[in-house]
CSV table of C-alpha atoms and ligand atoms in Angstrom, one decimal:
chain,number,residue,atom,x,y,z
A,1,MET,CA,-40.0,4.3,36.6
A,2,SER,CA,-42.4,6.4,36.5
A,3,ASN,CA,-41.9,7.4,40.3
A,4,GLU,CA,-39.1,8.5,40.1
A,5,PHE,CA,-39.5,11.7,38.2
A,6,SER,CA,-40.9,14.7,38.5
A,7,PRO,CA,-45.1,15.8,38.4
A,8,GLU,CA,-43.8,18.0,35.5
A,9,VAL,CA,-41.9,14.8,33.1
A,10,GLN,CA,-44.3,12.4,34.5
A,11,LYS,CA,-46.5,15.0,31.8
A,12,TYR,CA,-43.9,14.1,29.2
A,13,ILE,CA,-44.5,10.5,30.3
A,14,GLU,CA,-48.0,9.8,29.7
A,15,LYS,CA,-48.0,12.4,26.6
A,16,GLY,CA,-45.3,9.5,25.6
A,17,GLU,CA,-48.1,6.8,26.4
A,18,LYS,CA,-51.0,8.5,24.4
A,19,ILE,CA,-48.2,8.5,21.2
A,20,LEU,CA,-46.9,4.7,21.8
A,21,ALA,CA,-50.7,3.6,21.9
A,22,HIS,CA,-50.8,5.8,18.4
A,23,GLN,CA,-47.9,3.6,16.5
A,24,GLU,CA,-49.4,0.1,17.7
A,25,LYS,CA,-52.3,0.4,17.3
A,26,ARG,CA,-51.3,1.7,13.1
A,27,ARG,CA,-49.0,-0.7,13.4
A,28,GLN,CA,-51.5,-3.9,14.3
A,29,GLU,CA,-53.9,-2.5,11.9
A,30,MET,CA,-50.8,-2.4,9.7
A,31,LYS,CA,-50.3,-6.5,10.1
A,32,LYS,CA,-53.6,-7.6,8.9
A,33,LYS,CA,-52.1,-5.8,5.7
A,34,LYS,CA,-51.2,-7.5,2.8
A,35,PHE,CA,-47.5,-7.9,2.1
A,36,ASP,CA,-47.7,-5.2,-1.1
A,37,THR,CA,-50.3,-2.5,0.9
A,38,ILE,CA,-47.5,-2.8,3.9
A,39,ALA,CA,-44.7,-2.1,1.7
A,40,VAL,CA,-46.1,0.8,-0.3
A,41,HIS,CA,-47.3,2.2,3.2
A,42,GLY,CA,-45.2,1.1,6.2
A,43,ILE,CA,-46.6,2.5,9.7
A,44,TYR,CA,-47.4,6.0,8.1
A,45,GLY,CA,-51.0,7.0,6.8
A,46,VAL,CA,-53.3,10.1,5.9
A,47,GLU,CA,-53.6,10.6,9.3
A,48,GLU,CA,-50.0,10.9,10.4
A,49,ALA,CA,-49.6,13.3,6.7
A,50,LEU,CA,-52.2,15.3,8.1
A,51,GLU,CA,-49.4,16.6,10.8
A,52,HIS,CA,-47.1,16.8,8.5
A,53,GLN,CA,-48.8,19.5,6.0
A,54,GLY,CA,-49.8,16.4,3.7
A,55,SER,CA,-46.9,15.0,2.8
A,56,LEU,CA,-47.6,11.3,0.8
A,57,LEU,CA,-43.8,10.6,1.7
A,58,GLU,CA,-42.6,9.9,5.2
A,59,PRO,CA,-41.5,13.9,5.5
A,60,THR,CA,-37.4,13.1,5.6
A,61,PHE,CA,-36.2,14.3,8.6
A,62,PHE,CA,-32.0,15.6,8.2
A,63,THR,CA,-31.2,17.9,11.4
A,64,PRO,CA,-28.6,16.1,13.4
A,65,ALA,CA,-31.4,16.7,16.4
A,66,GLN,CA,-34.7,17.4,18.4
A,67,GLN,CA,-35.5,20.6,19.3
A,68,PHE,CA,-37.5,19.9,22.9
A,69,ALA,CA,-40.4,21.9,24.8
A,70,ASP,CA,-38.9,22.4,27.7
A,71,SER,CA,-35.8,20.6,30.6
A,72,ASN,CA,-38.6,18.5,31.3
A,73,HIS,CA,-39.6,17.3,27.9
A,74,LEU,CA,-35.4,16.9,26.9
A,75,GLU,CA,-35.1,14.9,30.4
A,76,ALA,CA,-38.4,12.7,29.5
A,77,VAL,CA,-37.2,11.7,25.7
A,78,ASN,CA,-33.5,11.1,27.0
A,79,ALA,CA,-34.2,8.6,29.8
A,80,TYR,CA,-36.8,6.7,26.7
A,81,VAL,CA,-40.0,7.3,29.0
A,82,MET,CA,-40.9,8.9,25.8
A,83,PRO,CA,-41.2,9.0,22.1
A,84,GLY,CA,-38.8,11.2,20.3
A,85,TRP,CA,-35.4,11.3,18.5
A,86,ALA,CA,-33.0,13.6,20.1
A,87,TYR,CA,-30.3,12.7,18.6
A,88,THR,CA,-29.9,11.6,15.2
A,89,ARG,CA,-27.4,8.6,16.1
A,90,ILE,CA,-29.8,7.2,18.1
A,91,ILE,CA,-33.1,7.8,16.6
A,92,ASN,CA,-35.1,9.7,13.8
A,93,PRO,CA,-37.7,9.3,12.9
A,94,THR,CA,-36.9,8.8,8.9
A,95,ILE,CA,-35.1,6.3,10.9
A,96,THR,CA,-38.1,4.7,12.6
A,97,TYR,CA,-40.4,4.4,9.3
A,98,LEU,CA,-37.7,2.4,7.6
A,99,GLU,CA,-37.9,0.0,10.9
A,100,GLU,CA,-41.0,0.3,11.9
A,101,THR,CA,-41.7,-1.1,7.6
A,102,LEU,CA,-39.3,-4.0,8.2
A,103,ALA,CA,-40.3,-4.8,10.7
A,104,LEU,CA,-43.6,-5.6,9.2
A,105,LEU,CA,-42.4,-7.3,6.0
A,106,GLU,CA,-40.0,-8.8,8.0
A,107,GLY,CA,-43.1,-10.7,10.3
A,108,TYR,CA,-45.1,-10.8,7.6
A,109,GLY,CA,-46.9,-14.3,8.2
A,110,TYR,CA,-45.4,-15.0,11.4
A,111,LYS,CA,-47.8,-14.6,14.3
A,112,GLY,CA,-45.4,-13.1,17.5
A,113,ASP,CA,-44.6,-9.6,16.9
A,114,THR,CA,-40.8,-8.4,15.1
A,115,GLY,CA,-38.6,-5.2,15.7
A,116,ALA,CA,-36.2,-3.6,13.8
A,117,ALA,CA,-32.7,-1.6,13.3
A,118,ALA,CA,-31.5,0.2,10.4
A,119,PHE,CA,-27.6,1.0,10.0
A,120,SER,CA,-25.4,2.1,7.1
A,121,SER,CA,-24.6,-1.1,5.9
A,122,GLY,CA,-25.2,-4.5,5.5
A,123,MET,CA,-21.7,-5.4,7.5
A,124,ALA,CA,-23.0,-3.4,10.2
A,125,ALA,CA,-25.9,-4.9,11.0
A,126,ILE,CA,-23.8,-8.0,10.5
A,127,TYR,CA,-21.6,-7.1,13.4
A,128,MET,CA,-24.1,-5.6,15.5
A,129,ALA,CA,-26.0,-8.6,15.2
A,130,THR,CA,-23.4,-11.2,16.3
A,131,ASN,CA,-21.3,-8.9,18.6
A,132,PRO,CA,-23.6,-9.0,21.8
A,133,PHE,CA,-23.1,-13.4,21.7
A,134,ILE,CA,-19.4,-13.5,21.8
A,135,GLU,CA,-18.4,-11.1,24.7
A,136,ASN,CA,-16.6,-12.8,28.1
A,137,PRO,CA,-15.9,-16.2,26.4
A,138,GLU,CA,-14.3,-19.4,28.1
A,139,PRO,CA,-12.2,-22.4,26.6
A,140,GLY,CA,-14.6,-24.3,24.0
A,141,THR,CA,-16.8,-20.8,22.8
A,142,ASN,CA,-17.7,-21.4,19.4
A,143,ILE,CA,-19.4,-19.9,17.0
A,144,VAL,CA,-21.2,-22.0,14.1
A,145,VAL,CA,-21.3,-20.6,10.7
A,146,ASP,CA,-22.6,-21.5,7.7
A,147,ALA,CA,-18.6,-21.6,5.7
A,148,LYS,CA,-20.3,-20.1,2.2
A,149,CYS,CA,-21.2,-17.3,3.6
A,150,TYR,CA,-20.4,-13.6,1.9
A,151,GLY,CA,-16.4,-13.1,2.0
A,152,GLY,CA,-17.3,-9.8,4.3
A,153,THR,CA,-18.6,-12.0,6.9
A,154,PHE,CA,-16.5,-14.1,6.3
A,155,MET,CA,-13.8,-11.8,7.6
A,156,LEU,CA,-15.9,-10.3,10.5
A,157,LEU,CA,-16.5,-13.9,12.1
A,158,SER,CA,-12.7,-14.6,11.1
A,159,ARG,CA,-11.3,-11.6,13.2
A,160,TYR,CA,-13.6,-12.8,15.8
A,161,SER,CA,-11.7,-15.8,16.6
A,162,ARG,CA,-8.1,-13.9,16.2
A,163,GLU,CA,-9.2,-11.1,18.8
A,164,ASN,CA,-11.6,-11.8,21.0
A,165,GLY,CA,-10.7,-16.0,20.6
A,166,ILE,CA,-13.7,-17.5,19.6
A,167,GLU,CA,-14.1,-20.7,17.7
A,168,VAL,CA,-15.4,-20.5,15.1
A,169,ARG,CA,-16.8,-24.0,13.2
A,170,TRP,CA,-17.6,-23.0,9.7
A,171,VAL,CA,-19.9,-25.6,8.4
A,172,THR,CA,-18.7,-26.8,4.4
A,173,ASP,CA,-21.9,-28.6,3.9
A,174,SER,CA,-23.8,-26.3,4.6
A,175,ALA,CA,-27.5,-28.3,3.0
A,176,ASN,CA,-26.5,-31.6,5.1
A,177,THR,CA,-28.1,-30.4,8.9
A,178,GLU,CA,-26.0,-33.5,10.3
A,179,ASP,CA,-23.3,-31.1,9.5
A,180,TRP,CA,-24.3,-28.5,11.8
A,181,VAL,CA,-25.5,-31.0,14.0
A,182,GLN,CA,-21.9,-32.3,14.2
A,183,LYS,CA,-20.7,-29.0,14.9
A,184,VAL,CA,-23.1,-27.6,17.5
A,185,ASP,CA,-22.0,-28.3,21.5
A,186,ASP,CA,-23.2,-27.1,25.2
A,187,LYS,CA,-20.8,-24.1,24.6
A,188,THR,CA,-21.9,-22.4,21.1
A,189,ARG,CA,-23.1,-19.0,21.1
A,190,PHE,CA,-25.4,-19.3,17.7
A,191,VAL,CA,-26.2,-20.7,14.8
A,192,TYR,CA,-25.7,-18.1,11.7
A,193,ALA,CA,-26.8,-19.2,7.8
A,194,GLU,CA,-27.0,-17.3,5.2
A,195,MET,CA,-29.4,-18.3,2.6
A,196,PRO,CA,-29.2,-18.2,-0.5
A,197,SER,CA,-25.4,-17.8,0.1
A,198,ASN,CA,-24.3,-14.8,-2.3
A,199,PRO,CA,-22.8,-16.0,-4.4
A,200,GLY,CA,-22.4,-20.0,-4.2
A,201,LEU,CA,-26.8,-20.0,-3.8
A,202,SER,CA,-26.0,-22.8,-1.6
A,203,LEU,CA,-29.6,-23.7,0.8
A,204,VAL,CA,-29.8,-24.7,4.2
A,205,ASP,CA,-32.7,-26.4,5.8
A,206,LEU,CA,-34.1,-23.6,8.1
A,207,GLU,CA,-36.4,-25.1,10.6
A,208,ALA,CA,-34.6,-27.9,10.7
A,209,ILE,CA,-31.2,-25.8,12.1
A,210,ALA,CA,-33.7,-23.9,14.0
A,211,VAL,CA,-35.5,-26.2,15.7
A,212,LEU,CA,-31.4,-27.5,16.5
A,213,ALA,CA,-30.3,-23.8,18.0
A,214,HIS,CA,-32.9,-24.2,19.9
A,215,ASP,CA,-31.9,-26.9,21.9
A,216,HIS,CA,-28.7,-25.6,22.8
A,217,GLY,CA,-30.9,-22.6,24.2
A,218,ILE,CA,-29.3,-20.2,21.1
A,219,PRO,CA,-30.2,-18.1,18.4
A,220,LEU,CA,-30.4,-18.3,14.6
A,221,ILE,CA,-28.9,-16.5,12.9
A,222,VAL,CA,-29.8,-15.7,9.3
A,223,ASP,CA,-28.6,-13.3,6.4
A,224,SER,CA,-31.9,-13.6,3.6
A,225,THR,CA,-30.0,-11.1,2.1
A,226,LEU,CA,-30.4,-12.5,-1.6
A,227,THR,CA,-34.6,-13.7,-1.4
A,228,THR,CA,-35.9,-9.6,0.7
A,229,PRO,CA,-39.2,-10.9,2.7
A,230,ALA,CA,-40.4,-11.2,-0.5
A,231,LEU,CA,-38.4,-14.5,-1.3
A,232,MET,CA,-38.6,-16.4,2.0
A,233,ARG,CA,-39.0,-14.7,6.1
A,234,PRO,CA,-36.6,-16.6,8.3
A,235,ILE,CA,-39.0,-15.4,11.2
A,236,ALA,CA,-41.6,-16.7,10.6
A,237,LEU,CA,-39.7,-20.4,9.6
A,238,GLY,CA,-38.2,-20.4,13.5
A,239,ALA,CA,-35.1,-17.5,13.0
A,240,ASP,CA,-34.3,-14.8,15.9
A,241,ILE,CA,-32.4,-12.1,14.3
A,242,VAL,CA,-32.5,-11.5,10.1
A,243,VAL,CA,-29.4,-9.3,8.6
A,244,HIS,CA,-30.4,-8.0,5.2
A,245,SER,CA,-27.5,-5.9,3.4
A,246,VAL,CA,-30.8,-4.4,2.5
A,247,SER,CA,-28.3,-1.8,-0.3
A,248,LYS,CA,-29.0,-4.3,-2.4
A,249,ALA,CA,-32.4,-5.4,-3.8
A,250,MET,CA,-34.2,-3.8,-1.0
A,251,ALA,CA,-32.8,-0.3,-2.2
A,252,GLY,CA,-32.8,-1.5,-6.3
A,253,SER,CA,-31.9,1.3,-8.0
A,254,GLY,CA,-28.5,1.9,-6.6
A,255,SER,CA,-29.7,5.5,-4.5
A,256,ALA,CA,-28.0,4.0,-0.9
A,257,ILE,CA,-25.6,2.1,1.1
A,258,ALA,CA,-27.9,0.2,4.1
A,259,GLY,CA,-28.3,-2.7,6.3
A,260,ALA,CA,-30.9,-4.0,8.9
A,261,ILE,CA,-31.5,-6.3,11.5
A,262,ILE,CA,-35.3,-7.9,12.2
A,263,SER,CA,-35.9,-9.7,15.6
A,264,LYS,CA,-38.8,-12.0,17.3
A,265,MET,CA,-38.7,-11.7,21.2
A,266,ASP,CA,-38.3,-13.4,23.5
A,267,ILE,CA,-34.6,-14.8,22.0
A,268,PRO,CA,-33.1,-17.4,23.2
A,269,SER,CA,-29.1,-16.8,24.6
A,270,LYS,CA,-26.6,-18.0,27.1
A,271,VAL,CA,-25.4,-15.0,27.4
A,272,GLY,CA,-26.6,-11.1,27.5
A,273,THR,CA,-29.4,-9.6,29.8
A,274,ASP,CA,-33.0,-9.9,30.2
A,275,GLU,CA,-33.6,-6.5,28.2
A,276,MET,CA,-31.9,-8.0,25.2
A,277,LYS,CA,-33.1,-11.0,24.9
A,278,ALA,CA,-37.4,-9.3,25.4
A,279,ASP,CA,-36.5,-7.6,22.3
A,280,PHE,CA,-33.0,-7.9,20.8
A,281,ALA,CA,-33.9,-5.6,17.9
A,282,THR,CA,-35.0,-2.4,20.5
A,283,TYR,CA,-32.4,-2.8,22.5
A,284,ILE,CA,-29.3,-3.1,19.9
A,285,LYS,CA,-30.8,0.6,18.7
A,286,LEU,CA,-31.2,2.1,21.3
A,287,LEU,CA,-28.7,0.7,23.3
A,288,SER,CA,-26.2,-1.0,21.5
A,289,ARG,CA,-26.7,1.8,18.2
A,290,ARG,CA,-25.8,4.1,20.1
A,291,ASP,CA,-23.0,3.9,21.4
A,292,HIS,CA,-21.5,2.4,17.9
A,293,GLY,CA,-22.3,5.1,15.6
A,294,ASN,CA,-23.2,3.3,13.1
A,295,ASN,CA,-26.7,4.4,12.1
A,296,ILE,CA,-28.9,4.6,8.5
A,297,ALA,CA,-28.0,8.3,7.0
A,298,PRO,CA,-32.0,9.9,7.1
A,299,MET,CA,-31.4,10.0,3.1
A,300,ASN,CA,-30.5,7.2,2.4
A,301,ALA,CA,-33.3,5.5,5.1
A,302,HIS,CA,-35.6,8.1,3.0
A,303,PHE,CA,-34.1,6.3,-0.2
A,304,VAL,CA,-35.2,2.8,0.8
A,305,LEU,CA,-37.7,3.7,1.3
A,306,ASN,CA,-39.1,4.8,-1.9
A,307,ASP,CA,-36.9,1.2,-3.1
A,308,LEU,CA,-39.3,-0.9,-0.7
A,309,ARG,CA,-42.7,0.1,-2.2
A,310,HIS,CA,-42.6,-1.6,-5.5
A,311,LEU,CA,-40.1,-5.1,-4.0
A,312,ARG,CA,-42.3,-7.8,-4.5
A,313,ALA,CA,-42.7,-6.4,-8.2
A,314,ARG,CA,-38.8,-6.0,-8.6
A,315,VAL,CA,-37.8,-9.4,-7.4
A,316,ASP,CA,-40.5,-11.3,-8.8
A,317,LYS,CA,-39.9,-10.1,-12.3
A,318,MET,CA,-36.4,-10.0,-11.6
A,319,SER,CA,-36.6,-13.7,-10.7
A,320,LYS,CA,-39.2,-14.6,-13.7
A,321,SER,CA,-35.8,-13.4,-16.1
A,322,ALA,CA,-33.6,-14.9,-13.8
A,323,MET,CA,-34.6,-18.7,-14.3
A,324,LYS,CA,-35.0,-17.9,-18.1
A,325,ILE,CA,-31.0,-17.0,-18.3
A,326,ALA,CA,-30.2,-19.7,-15.4
A,327,GLU,CA,-31.9,-22.6,-18.1
A,328,PHE,CA,-29.9,-20.5,-21.8
A,329,LEU,CA,-26.7,-21.0,-19.7
A,330,GLU,CA,-27.1,-24.5,-18.7
A,331,THR,CA,-27.2,-25.0,-22.5
A,332,HIS,CA,-24.7,-23.5,-23.3
A,333,GLU,CA,-21.4,-25.1,-24.6
A,334,ASN,CA,-19.2,-22.9,-22.8
A,335,VAL,CA,-20.0,-23.3,-19.3
A,336,GLU,CA,-19.4,-26.5,-17.1
A,337,SER,CA,-21.6,-25.4,-14.4
A,338,VAL,CA,-24.7,-23.0,-12.9
A,339,GLY,CA,-26.0,-22.8,-9.5
A,340,TYR,CA,-28.9,-21.5,-9.9
A,341,PRO,CA,-31.9,-23.0,-6.7
A,342,GLY,CA,-34.7,-23.0,-9.2
A,343,LEU,CA,-32.4,-25.7,-11.7
A,344,LYS,CA,-34.0,-28.9,-10.6
A,345,SER,CA,-30.8,-29.7,-11.6
A,346,ASN,CA,-29.1,-28.0,-8.7
A,347,SER,CA,-28.5,-30.1,-5.7
A,348,GLY,CA,-30.2,-27.3,-3.4
A,349,HIS,CA,-33.2,-26.8,-5.8
A,350,ASN,CA,-36.3,-29.2,-2.8
A,351,LEU,CA,-34.2,-26.1,0.1
A,352,ALA,CA,-35.2,-23.6,-2.2
A,353,LYS,CA,-38.9,-24.6,-3.6
A,354,LYS,CA,-39.5,-25.6,-0.1
A,355,TYR,CA,-38.4,-22.1,1.1
A,356,MET,CA,-38.8,-19.9,-1.6
A,357,TRP,CA,-41.7,-18.3,-1.9
A,358,LEU,CA,-43.1,-15.6,-4.1
A,359,ALA,CA,-45.3,-13.3,-1.1
A,360,ASP,CA,-49.0,-13.4,-1.6
A,361,GLY,CA,-48.7,-15.9,-4.6
A,362,SER,CA,-48.0,-14.8,-8.5
A,363,ASP,CA,-48.4,-11.3,-9.5
A,364,ASP,CA,-51.7,-11.1,-10.2
A,365,TYR,CA,-51.8,-12.5,-6.3
A,366,GLY,CA,-53.3,-15.2,-7.9
A,367,GLN,CA,-51.7,-19.5,-7.3
A,368,GLU,CA,-49.0,-19.2,-4.8
A,369,VAL,CA,-45.9,-19.5,-6.6
A,370,ASN,CA,-41.5,-20.5,-6.1
A,371,ARG,CA,-39.7,-17.9,-7.4
A,372,TYR,CA,-35.6,-18.8,-6.9
A,373,GLY,CA,-34.4,-15.0,-6.8
A,374,TYR,CA,-32.2,-12.9,-8.7
A,375,MET,CA,-28.7,-14.2,-8.3
A,376,MET,CA,-27.0,-17.0,-9.7
A,377,SER,CA,-23.4,-18.0,-10.7
A,378,PHE,CA,-22.3,-20.2,-14.0
A,379,ASN,CA,-18.7,-21.4,-14.6
A,380,VAL,CA,-16.6,-20.6,-17.4
A,381,LYS,CA,-15.0,-23.7,-19.1
A,382,GLY,CA,-11.4,-23.7,-19.1
A,383,GLY,CA,-10.5,-21.8,-16.0
A,384,VAL,CA,-10.1,-18.6,-14.7
A,385,GLU,CA,-8.6,-17.5,-17.6
A,386,LYS,CA,-11.3,-18.3,-19.7
A,387,ALA,CA,-14.0,-16.8,-17.4
A,388,LYS,CA,-12.4,-13.4,-17.4
A,389,GLN,CA,-12.5,-13.7,-21.3
A,390,VAL,CA,-15.9,-14.1,-20.9
A,391,PHE,CA,-16.5,-11.7,-17.9
A,392,ASP,CA,-14.4,-8.8,-20.3
A,393,GLN,CA,-16.1,-9.3,-22.6
A,394,PHE,CA,-19.7,-8.0,-21.7
A,395,LYS,CA,-21.6,-4.9,-23.4
A,396,MET,CA,-24.4,-3.9,-21.6
A,397,ILE,CA,-24.0,-6.2,-18.0
A,398,PHE,CA,-21.9,-4.0,-15.6
A,399,ARG,CA,-19.1,-4.8,-14.4
A,400,ALA,CA,-19.1,-4.4,-10.1
A,401,THR,CA,-19.0,-5.5,-7.1
A,402,ASP,CA,-22.6,-4.8,-6.4
A,403,LEU,CA,-26.4,-6.4,-7.0
A,404,GLY,CA,-30.1,-6.9,-6.6
A,405,ARG,CA,-29.6,-4.0,-9.1
A,406,VAL,CA,-32.6,-2.9,-11.4
A,407,LYS,CA,-29.5,-3.4,-13.5
A,408,SER,CA,-28.2,-6.8,-14.4
A,409,VAL,CA,-24.3,-7.1,-12.7
A,410,ALA,CA,-21.4,-9.3,-12.8
A,411,THR,CA,-18.8,-10.1,-10.7
A,412,LEU,CA,-15.9,-12.1,-10.2
A,413,PRO,CA,-15.9,-13.6,-6.8
A,414,ALA,CA,-12.5,-15.0,-6.2
A,415,VAL,CA,-11.3,-11.9,-7.4
A,416,SER,CA,-12.8,-9.4,-5.9
A,417,THR,CA,-16.2,-9.7,-2.7
A,418,HIS,CA,-14.1,-12.8,-1.9
A,419,GLN,CA,-10.8,-12.4,-2.7
A,420,GLN,CA,-9.3,-11.1,0.7
A,421,GLN,CA,-9.9,-14.7,2.5
A,422,GLY,CA,-7.4,-16.0,0.2
A,423,ASP,CA,-7.4,-19.6,-1.2
A,424,GLU,CA,-7.9,-22.1,1.7
A,425,GLY,CA,-10.7,-18.9,2.8
A,426,ARG,CA,-12.2,-20.0,-0.2
A,427,GLU,CA,-11.8,-24.3,-0.6
A,428,LEU,CA,-13.7,-24.1,3.2
A,429,ALA,CA,-16.5,-22.0,0.8
A,430,SER,CA,-16.5,-23.9,-2.3
A,431,LEU,CA,-15.8,-21.6,-4.6
A,432,PRO,CA,-13.7,-21.8,-7.7
A,433,SER,CA,-12.2,-18.6,-9.4
A,434,ASN,CA,-13.8,-19.9,-12.7
A,435,LEU,CA,-16.6,-18.8,-11.5
A,436,VAL,CA,-18.8,-15.9,-12.6
A,437,ARG,CA,-21.5,-14.1,-10.1
A,438,LEU,CA,-24.1,-12.6,-12.6
A,439,SER,CA,-27.2,-10.7,-10.3
A,440,VAL,CA,-30.5,-10.2,-13.1
A,441,GLY,CA,-32.1,-7.0,-13.6
A,442,MET,CA,-35.2,-5.6,-15.3
A,443,GLU,CA,-33.2,-5.5,-18.8
A,444,HIS,CA,-36.1,-7.9,-20.7
A,445,PRO,CA,-34.3,-10.7,-20.5
A,446,ASP,CA,-33.4,-11.7,-23.8
A,447,ASP,CA,-31.4,-8.6,-24.0
A,448,ILE,CA,-29.5,-10.0,-21.1
A,449,ILE,CA,-28.8,-13.5,-22.9
A,450,ASP,CA,-28.0,-11.8,-25.8
A,451,ASP,CA,-24.4,-10.3,-23.8
A,452,LEU,CA,-24.2,-13.2,-22.1
A,453,LYS,CA,-24.6,-15.4,-25.6
A,454,GLN,CA,-22.0,-13.0,-27.2
A,455,ALA,CA,-19.9,-13.0,-24.1
A,456,LEU,CA,-19.5,-17.1,-24.1
A,457,ASP,CA,-19.9,-17.5,-27.3
A,458,SER,CA,-16.6,-15.0,-27.7
A,459,VAL,CA,-14.7,-18.1,-25.8
A,460,LYS,CA,-12.7,-20.2,-28.4
B,501,PLP,C1,-24.8,-11.7,1.8
B,501,PLP,C2,-24.6,-9.8,1.8
B,501,PLP,N1,-24.8,-9.9,3.1
B,501,PLP,C3,-24.2,-9.2,3.6
B,501,PLP,C4,-23.3,-8.4,2.8
B,501,PLP,C5,-23.1,-6.8,3.8
B,501,PLP,O1,-24.1,-5.8,2.9
B,501,PLP,P1,-22.9,-4.3,2.3
B,501,PLP,O2,-22.3,-4.2,2.2
B,501,PLP,O3,-24.1,-3.2,3.1
B,501,PLP,O4,-22.0,-3.9,3.8
B,501,PLP,C6,-23.6,-7.9,1.8
B,501,PLP,C7,-22.9,-7.8,0.7
B,501,PLP,O5,-23.0,-8.1,-0.8
B,501,PLP,C8,-24.0,-9.6,0.2
B,501,PLP,O6,-23.5,-10.1,-0.8
């Protein structure tokens, strides 16, 4: 490719090769570090800091465009033969720092390489991760999807059926691998799971459905927003593409909406170019994202980088509190049932035990420990009106369609996040109207329990 360029442009290409080699060295150095070290540093180290006037934090480049030394430099960067960023809709150095950190965290414990692309929201990431696989459908072309997925995902993938002629085969019993096996055939383009699901907290046997997808030469796409890489990393378990609503625990202080795709190299697919299959995240980043224009804003990348640094500690603490709170809820007379993967009574508990582990063990890095996340749901006895009464009674817990925050937040999914998919869609997802979704924050768990107790006690 470089032969097509003039000797002046070639000089920039050679300069670029040195920059790429340095980045790769840094990536490989950081790949050997522990989870928390990667989360704190990403690929931005002491040497690079000196190139940025000693800034301890990755510099935030707000400006939309890069200045070039001359026309040859301009040509090399815009031909993607020399690293650079040209224009923030395509890439931007701050966004690259975030993407490199996400690729390393999600690839933690996985021997191969991973790549990442960040987006303006989780939904943008899900669209960009799935859309390449639905091109040129023929009669019978289908996708196989967890029916218990997030309401926005349900609406987006239903749109593929309405607007693109793709059959969406909803898996209603997602913990049962046989249900997935029955639905996948030689016209399936991808398998899509959410683990655990929002808001039902249902589990999927990821390793088994990865094998199923690969036997059919198609990718397994997993939304693991609720675990974050601190608790589970689907790529090491066999998934090809992971999507995140980074807006949630990864950006736990609640300053930004963001999304990400993280993928491994050489993914299987029946459609798409060899280039796409070889390095899906880079393909999406440099080509699809350039055209769709849904890149994350640099300021949001900066906020997310800062929250990622303590992701593991936050998720650990929030999960421990959530366990205590789920145990309390289970004993309350006005609670019909509790959905929390950590409870032995939960039908998916064994799958959660198999897959949900805190990276590098307990808080002193000692023992390997299961952690079951910060999200739970509970059904209030007496139906939707009673559930609304409890919800309206919260004094400290925020009422909002949000989760993963340092502040505890609750919602009623049937009238919020999953309202627009209608009764039929909610029935497919087994989502009752008396279900309260609770995202446990960083407050002392006893204070959260007090608030829940007074709200539940108030219902006669
Ligand atoms: C599991 C899951 N996936 C995807 C999304 C969509 O993410 P965003 O709101 O960042 O677009 C959400 C949002 O709640 C979610 O909970």
